[in-house]
Short mmCIF file of C-alpha atoms in Angstrom, two decimals:
data_model
loop_
_atom_site.label_atom_id
_atom_site.label_comp_id
_atom_site.label_asym_id
_atom_site.label_seq_id
_atom_site.Cartn_x
_atom_site.Cartn_y
_atom_site.Cartn_z
CA MET A 1 -126.54 76.66 21.90
CA THR A 2 -128.38 79.64 20.37
CA ASP A 3 -130.64 79.69 16.86
CA HIS A 4 -128.70 82.13 14.28
CA PRO A 5 -125.28 79.98 13.26
CA THR A 6 -123.68 80.75 10.08
CA ASP A 7 -122.86 79.55 7.87
CA ALA A 8 -119.05 77.99 8.35
CA SER A 9 -119.11 76.41 5.05
CA ALA A 10 -118.37 79.53 2.41
CA GLU A 11 -114.72 79.25 2.66
CA GLY A 12 -115.38 76.08 0.57
CA ALA A 13 -118.88 76.83 -1.31
CA THR A 14 -117.49 76.02 -4.87
CA SER A 15 -116.72 71.70 -3.32
CA ARG A 16 -118.66 69.49 -2.25
CA ARG A 17 -120.57 70.91 1.79
CA THR A 18 -118.41 69.20 4.46
CA THR A 19 -120.53 65.92 6.36
CA VAL A 20 -120.86 65.85 9.89
CA LEU A 21 -121.71 62.36 12.14
CA VAL A 22 -123.53 63.70 15.90
CA ALA A 23 -123.37 60.72 18.45
CA ASP A 24 -124.67 62.03 21.38
CA ASP A 25 -127.28 60.23 23.33
CA HIS A 26 -129.40 62.70 24.10
CA PRO A 27 -132.62 63.68 21.99
CA LEU A 28 -132.93 66.97 22.91
CA TRP A 29 -129.63 67.72 22.40
CA LEU A 30 -128.46 65.87 19.77
CA GLY A 31 -131.68 67.19 17.44
CA ALA A 32 -130.59 71.12 18.63
CA LEU A 33 -127.01 69.99 17.49
CA GLU A 34 -128.00 68.71 14.34
CA ARG A 35 -129.90 71.21 13.91
CA ASP A 36 -127.68 73.99 14.23
CA LEU A 37 -124.83 72.56 11.40
CA ALA A 38 -127.58 71.96 9.59
CA GLN A 39 -128.96 75.71 9.15
CA ALA A 40 -125.03 76.49 9.15
CA GLY A 41 -125.06 74.82 5.41
CA LEU A 42 -122.75 71.46 7.15
CA ASP A 43 -123.87 67.85 5.39
CA VAL A 44 -125.60 65.53 8.26
CA VAL A 45 -125.26 62.53 7.24
CA ALA A 46 -125.96 60.10 10.25
CA THR A 47 -126.99 60.01 13.86
CA ALA A 48 -126.37 58.04 16.85
CA ALA A 49 -126.91 57.84 20.36
CA ASP A 50 -124.80 55.20 21.06
CA GLY A 51 -120.24 54.11 21.17
CA PRO A 52 -121.55 50.87 19.49
CA SER A 53 -123.67 52.72 16.13
CA THR A 54 -120.95 55.52 15.89
CA VAL A 55 -119.24 52.52 14.69
CA ARG A 56 -121.54 51.43 12.72
CA ARG A 57 -123.01 54.83 11.25
CA ALA A 58 -119.23 56.69 11.04
CA ARG A 59 -117.78 53.12 8.34
CA ALA A 60 -121.18 53.35 6.50
CA THR A 61 -120.72 57.39 5.70
CA ARG A 62 -117.30 57.96 6.36
CA PRO A 63 -117.88 61.43 7.55
CA ASP A 64 -115.47 64.21 7.43
CA VAL A 65 -116.50 64.85 11.24
CA LEU A 66 -117.98 63.12 14.14
CA VAL A 67 -118.90 65.13 16.73
CA LEU A 68 -118.54 62.64 19.32
CA ASP A 69 -120.26 63.45 23.00
CA LEU A 70 -117.43 60.99 24.98
CA ASN A 71 -119.78 59.33 27.73
CA LEU A 72 -122.14 56.91 24.73
CA PRO A 73 -124.29 53.88 26.24
CA GLY A 74 -121.83 50.76 25.20
CA LEU A 75 -118.46 53.05 23.93
CA ARG A 76 -116.93 55.65 25.05
CA GLY A 77 -115.91 57.56 23.46
CA ASP A 78 -112.03 57.79 23.18
CA GLU A 79 -113.16 53.94 22.51
CA VAL A 80 -114.64 54.64 19.90
CA CYS A 81 -112.03 56.64 18.34
CA ARG A 82 -109.58 53.64 18.77
CA ALA A 83 -112.68 51.81 16.19
CA LEU A 84 -112.39 53.98 13.80
CA GLY A 85 -108.74 54.65 14.03
CA ASP A 86 -108.35 53.37 10.21
CA LEU A 87 -110.49 55.45 8.78
CA GLU A 88 -109.89 59.13 7.91
CA THR A 89 -112.80 61.38 9.97
CA ARG A 90 -111.81 63.66 12.07
CA VAL A 91 -113.01 63.80 15.58
CA LEU A 92 -113.98 66.80 18.12
CA ILE A 93 -115.66 65.30 21.67
CA LEU A 94 -118.08 67.74 23.12
CA SER A 95 -118.36 66.63 26.37
CA ALA A 96 -119.73 68.03 29.50
CA SER A 97 -116.52 67.15 30.62
CA GLY A 98 -113.74 68.99 30.62
CA GLU A 99 -111.96 66.89 33.45
CA GLN A 100 -108.08 66.51 32.64
CA LEU A 101 -107.90 62.61 32.35
CA ASP A 102 -111.18 62.58 30.21
CA VAL A 103 -109.62 65.29 27.77
CA LEU A 104 -106.25 63.54 27.13
CA ALA A 105 -108.22 60.04 27.32
CA ALA A 106 -109.49 61.11 24.42
CA ILE A 107 -107.06 62.78 22.41
CA LYS A 108 -104.55 59.73 22.90
CA ALA A 109 -107.26 57.75 20.81
CA GLY A 110 -107.10 59.92 17.65
CA ALA A 111 -109.76 62.56 18.14
CA THR A 112 -108.94 65.90 16.83
CA GLY A 113 -110.42 68.52 18.89
CA TYR A 114 -112.10 68.84 22.45
CA LEU A 115 -115.02 70.85 22.98
CA VAL A 116 -117.22 71.36 26.36
CA LYS A 117 -120.74 71.26 26.09
CA SER A 118 -121.06 74.96 27.37
CA ALA A 119 -120.15 75.74 23.99
CA SER A 120 -122.20 78.32 22.53
CA GLY A 121 -123.57 77.19 18.81
CA GLN A 122 -121.39 79.07 16.70
CA GLU A 123 -118.63 77.63 18.58
CA ILE A 124 -119.83 74.80 18.25
CA VAL A 125 -120.45 74.85 14.26
CA ASP A 126 -116.50 77.16 13.74
CA ALA A 127 -115.26 74.45 16.06
CA VAL A 128 -117.47 71.21 13.21
CA ALA A 129 -115.98 73.85 10.33
CA ALA A 130 -112.34 74.28 11.80
CA THR A 131 -112.34 70.37 12.90
CA ALA A 132 -112.79 69.58 9.29
CA ARG A 133 -109.78 71.70 8.04
CA GLY A 134 -107.13 69.73 10.01
CA GLU A 135 -107.59 72.08 12.40
CA ALA A 136 -107.09 71.32 16.63
CA VAL A 137 -109.77 73.26 18.59
CA PHE A 138 -109.78 72.72 22.30
CA THR A 139 -112.15 74.48 25.24
CA PRO A 140 -110.03 77.16 26.54
CA GLY A 141 -107.47 75.67 28.15
CA LEU A 142 -107.74 72.93 27.29
CA ALA A 143 -105.30 73.37 24.31
CA GLY A 144 -102.25 74.38 26.97
CA LEU A 145 -102.79 71.50 28.98
CA VAL A 146 -102.97 68.97 25.90
CA LEU A 147 -99.38 70.51 25.18
CA GLY A 148 -98.07 70.49 28.00
CA GLU A 149 -99.14 66.21 28.32
CA PHE A 150 -97.03 66.32 24.42
CA ARG A 151 -93.65 67.98 26.40
CA ARG A 152 -94.30 65.49 29.10
CA MET A 153 -94.77 62.51 27.05
CA ALA A 154 -91.96 64.02 24.37
CA ALA A 155 -89.97 64.53 26.61
CA GLY A 156 -89.33 60.62 28.53
CA GLY A 157 -88.76 59.30 25.01
CA ALA A 158 -86.50 62.62 23.88
CA GLU A 159 -82.73 60.74 24.89
CA ALA A 160 -83.21 57.23 22.62
CA GLU A 161 -83.65 59.07 19.53
CA ALA A 162 -81.45 61.96 19.83
CA THR A 163 -78.59 61.01 17.14
CA PRO A 164 -75.67 63.35 16.57
CA ALA A 165 -76.65 64.09 13.16
CA ALA A 166 -80.14 65.00 14.45
CA ASN A 167 -79.72 69.38 14.60
CA THR A 168 -78.62 69.95 10.48
CA ARG A 169 -82.39 68.79 9.22
CA PRO A 170 -84.35 66.70 11.36
CA ILE A 171 -87.38 66.00 8.97
CA PRO A 172 -84.71 65.32 5.57
CA GLU A 173 -88.83 64.41 3.49
CA LEU A 174 -90.01 68.33 4.63
CA THR A 175 -88.69 71.51 3.34
CA ASP A 176 -86.91 74.78 4.87
CA ARG A 177 -90.50 76.67 5.26
CA GLU A 178 -92.96 73.42 5.56
CA THR A 179 -90.44 72.49 9.29
CA GLU A 180 -90.89 75.82 9.96
CA VAL A 181 -95.05 75.94 10.24
CA LEU A 182 -94.21 72.55 12.35
CA ARG A 183 -91.82 74.26 14.45
CA LEU A 184 -94.93 76.97 14.68
CA VAL A 185 -97.81 74.01 14.71
CA ALA A 186 -95.55 73.43 17.74
CA THR A 187 -95.92 75.59 20.01
CA GLY A 188 -99.92 75.58 19.83
CA MET A 189 -99.40 78.17 16.63
CA SER A 190 -103.23 78.74 14.51
CA TYR A 191 -103.00 78.36 11.01
CA LYS A 192 -104.06 82.30 11.32
CA GLU A 193 -101.41 83.23 13.68
CA ILE A 194 -98.45 81.32 12.08
CA ALA A 195 -100.38 82.81 8.60
CA ALA A 196 -98.82 85.72 10.71
CA GLU A 197 -96.11 85.45 11.70
CA LEU A 198 -94.52 84.02 8.29
CA VAL A 199 -96.32 86.75 6.42
CA LEU A 200 -98.54 84.06 4.33
CA SER A 201 -101.95 83.30 3.64
CA HIS A 202 -104.08 81.22 5.61
CA ARG A 203 -104.52 78.76 3.06
CA THR A 204 -100.83 78.99 2.39
CA VAL A 205 -99.87 77.89 6.23
CA GLN A 206 -103.89 74.54 5.76
CA ASN A 207 -101.38 73.65 2.11
CA HIS A 208 -98.04 73.19 3.88
CA VAL A 209 -99.36 71.22 6.96
CA GLN A 210 -101.53 68.87 4.84
CA ASN A 211 -98.20 68.25 2.83
CA THR A 212 -96.20 67.43 6.24
CA LEU A 213 -99.41 65.21 6.83
CA GLY A 214 -98.47 62.91 4.39
CA LYS A 215 -95.24 63.37 3.81
CA LEU A 216 -95.46 61.90 7.35
CA HIS A 217 -98.38 59.55 7.31
CA LEU A 218 -99.53 60.59 10.40
CA HIS A 219 -103.89 62.01 10.29
CA ASN A 220 -104.24 65.13 12.31
CA ARG A 221 -102.41 67.47 14.07
CA VAL A 222 -102.49 66.37 17.34
CA GLU A 223 -100.24 63.62 15.92
CA LEU A 224 -98.81 66.38 14.48
CA VAL A 225 -97.65 67.71 17.16
CA ARG A 226 -96.53 64.76 18.87
CA PHE A 227 -94.12 64.37 16.41
CA ALA A 228 -92.79 67.69 16.29
CA LEU A 229 -92.19 67.85 20.32
CA ALA A 230 -90.77 64.41 19.93
CA ARG A 231 -88.23 66.03 18.07
CA GLY A 232 -87.89 69.34 20.30
CA LEU A 233 -88.99 71.89 17.11
CA GLU A 234 -90.61 73.99 20.20
CA ASP A 235 -87.91 74.31 20.88
CA GLY A 236 -86.36 76.22 17.55
CA GLN A 237 -83.55 74.27 17.87
CA ASN A 238 -84.16 71.54 15.03
CA GLY A 239 -86.47 74.77 13.61
CA ALA A 240 -85.11 76.26 9.44
CA PRO A 241 -82.79 78.67 8.81
#
C-alpha cells in the first residue's frame, strides 16, 4: 500500500466528507488502510476486526462506504453484506482472494465492488471515492466475470418475463435519456465512458443513474446492471431512439 494518496474528496469539497467503516482482521493492514483513507480526506468513522462487530458498528454509524475484508472471523464478508441489506451503506470488498466463487458470492450478497489487496493505496482510495458516488469498481478482469454471470442469470429468466409490448417502452417510469444511460450501464461502461458517449458531463450521468435507482427502487449500480440485463437493454433493442 502506498503512503501518498491524494484527496479523494476534492470533488465534493463543499459538502460533508464521505464516511467510511473499515473491517479487516489483520491489524497492520487495517491501520495502514485507515491512515491512507484519512490522509485522502475521507472520514473513517469506525473500524472492526470481525464480522459481528462489523455489523454492529455499521448499524451504529451508517457509513457511506464499508470497506470489507471477505474472510472475517465470525461472519464472512458475504454474510455481513446480507446482514446489512436494509442499510444504504455501499460495500466495497477488499480481499486477498480473486477466486470466481468468492467474487460472485459477495456481489450477489449486495457488495457494490470488489478489489484484490494487490491494489495500490491510491487505487483503493480512488475505489472508495467511486463507491461512495455509486459506481461499481472491480479489479481488472473481475468486472467481465460479474457481467457475464448477470447475463447468464438474465438469460435464464428472460423467457418468463417477455411480453409482446416490451419493445415499446420496457420501463415506462424512465425518460428516454435515463433508458439510454441504463442501456450503457448494462454494457459495463464507466460513468466517464458513458458521459463521453452521450456528450454529457460526468455529473449529469451520475444524476441520471441516481434518478433511475430511485424510480426503480434499487440500491446500487450492481442491482441496476442486473435489472437492465433482465430487460435485454445491453443489446440495444429496447433502448431509446
